Amino acid sequence: MDLCLDKGELLRVEAGTEGLTLRCLKGTIWLTVGNGRDYLLQPGARFEVKREMSAIAEALDPVEMRLYPALFDGAAIAPIANHIQVRLAL
């Protein structure tokens, strides 16, 4: 699933039972995972959110990102995109 966020927008990501990979395609993402650690993702970088964990992604500038189950390389996301839960954080 591909998503775009404008600067300052937040997105809550829930990894579910299989884990989730977040890949930064454009811009810079500030990612805070469930254990309180922070990471900066720039284009080409990916981060695996471990199963049963959640994360908050903040766009430091306009970003494009791709989310897919950790078991896949991103090529086969269309059939399983409805298994990923994301929420805009307010």
XYZ file of C-alpha atoms in Angstrom:
90
model
C 0.000 0.000 0.000
C 1.451 3.369 -1.014
C 0.677 6.440 1.098
C 1.485 10.150 0.933
C 1.706 12.509 3.902
C 2.108 16.270 3.909
C 4.663 17.934 6.163
C 3.666 17.548 9.813
C 1.063 14.827 9.265
C 1.159 11.786 11.530
C 0.269 8.188 10.771
C -0.211 5.389 13.309
C 0.838 1.994 11.967
C -0.156 -1.297 13.629
C 2.008 -4.235 12.535
C -0.449 -7.032 13.352
C 0.562 -10.659 13.769
C 3.035 -10.856 10.866
C 4.977 -7.632 11.229
C 5.142 -4.802 8.741
C 7.794 -3.157 6.601
C 7.688 0.599 6.020
C 9.765 1.850 3.087
C 10.443 5.543 2.513
C 10.099 6.453 -1.174
C 10.352 10.264 -0.943
C 11.019 12.806 1.803
C 12.039 12.164 5.417
C 9.996 10.181 7.938
C 10.486 10.446 11.691
C 9.421 7.053 13.021
C 8.753 6.348 16.703
C 8.195 2.668 17.479
C 6.383 1.092 20.425
C 9.517 0.820 22.547
C 9.969 4.617 22.397
C 12.945 4.599 20.019
C 13.100 7.114 17.187
C 14.425 6.585 13.666
C 14.796 8.830 10.611
C 14.004 7.213 7.273
C 15.113 8.805 4.024
C 14.376 7.639 0.458
C 15.309 3.997 -0.043
C 15.433 3.202 3.685
C 13.119 0.622 5.213
C 12.165 -0.291 8.718
C 10.510 -3.448 9.986
C 7.886 -2.891 12.664
C 7.923 -6.141 14.629
C 4.731 -8.150 15.017
C 2.218 -6.881 17.542
C 4.039 -3.517 17.759
C 2.868 -0.116 16.619
C 4.665 2.956 15.330
C 3.964 6.628 14.660
C 5.310 8.064 11.404
C 5.659 11.845 11.081
C 6.382 13.541 7.772
C 9.220 16.045 8.202
C 8.462 17.197 4.655
C 6.057 15.817 2.024
C 6.650 12.051 1.966
C 5.687 8.989 -0.001
C 5.927 5.614 1.706
C 5.071 2.003 1.041
C 3.730 -0.397 3.677
C 3.716 -4.155 3.243
C 3.807 -7.275 5.420
C 7.311 -8.164 6.559
C 7.011 -11.552 4.823
C 6.901 -9.952 1.379
C 9.402 -7.916 -0.617
C 6.765 -5.377 -1.689
C 6.070 -6.922 -5.090
C 2.950 -8.808 -4.031
C 1.201 -6.228 -1.871
C -2.036 -5.780 -3.829
C -3.794 -8.978 -2.645
C -2.876 -8.440 0.994
C -3.149 -4.653 1.356
C -6.437 -4.956 3.255
C -4.599 -6.720 6.115
C -2.594 -3.584 6.979
C -4.094 -1.189 9.515
C -3.160 2.474 9.398
C -4.737 5.468 11.111
C -4.085 9.158 10.755
C -3.048 10.414 14.165
C -4.671 13.660 15.212
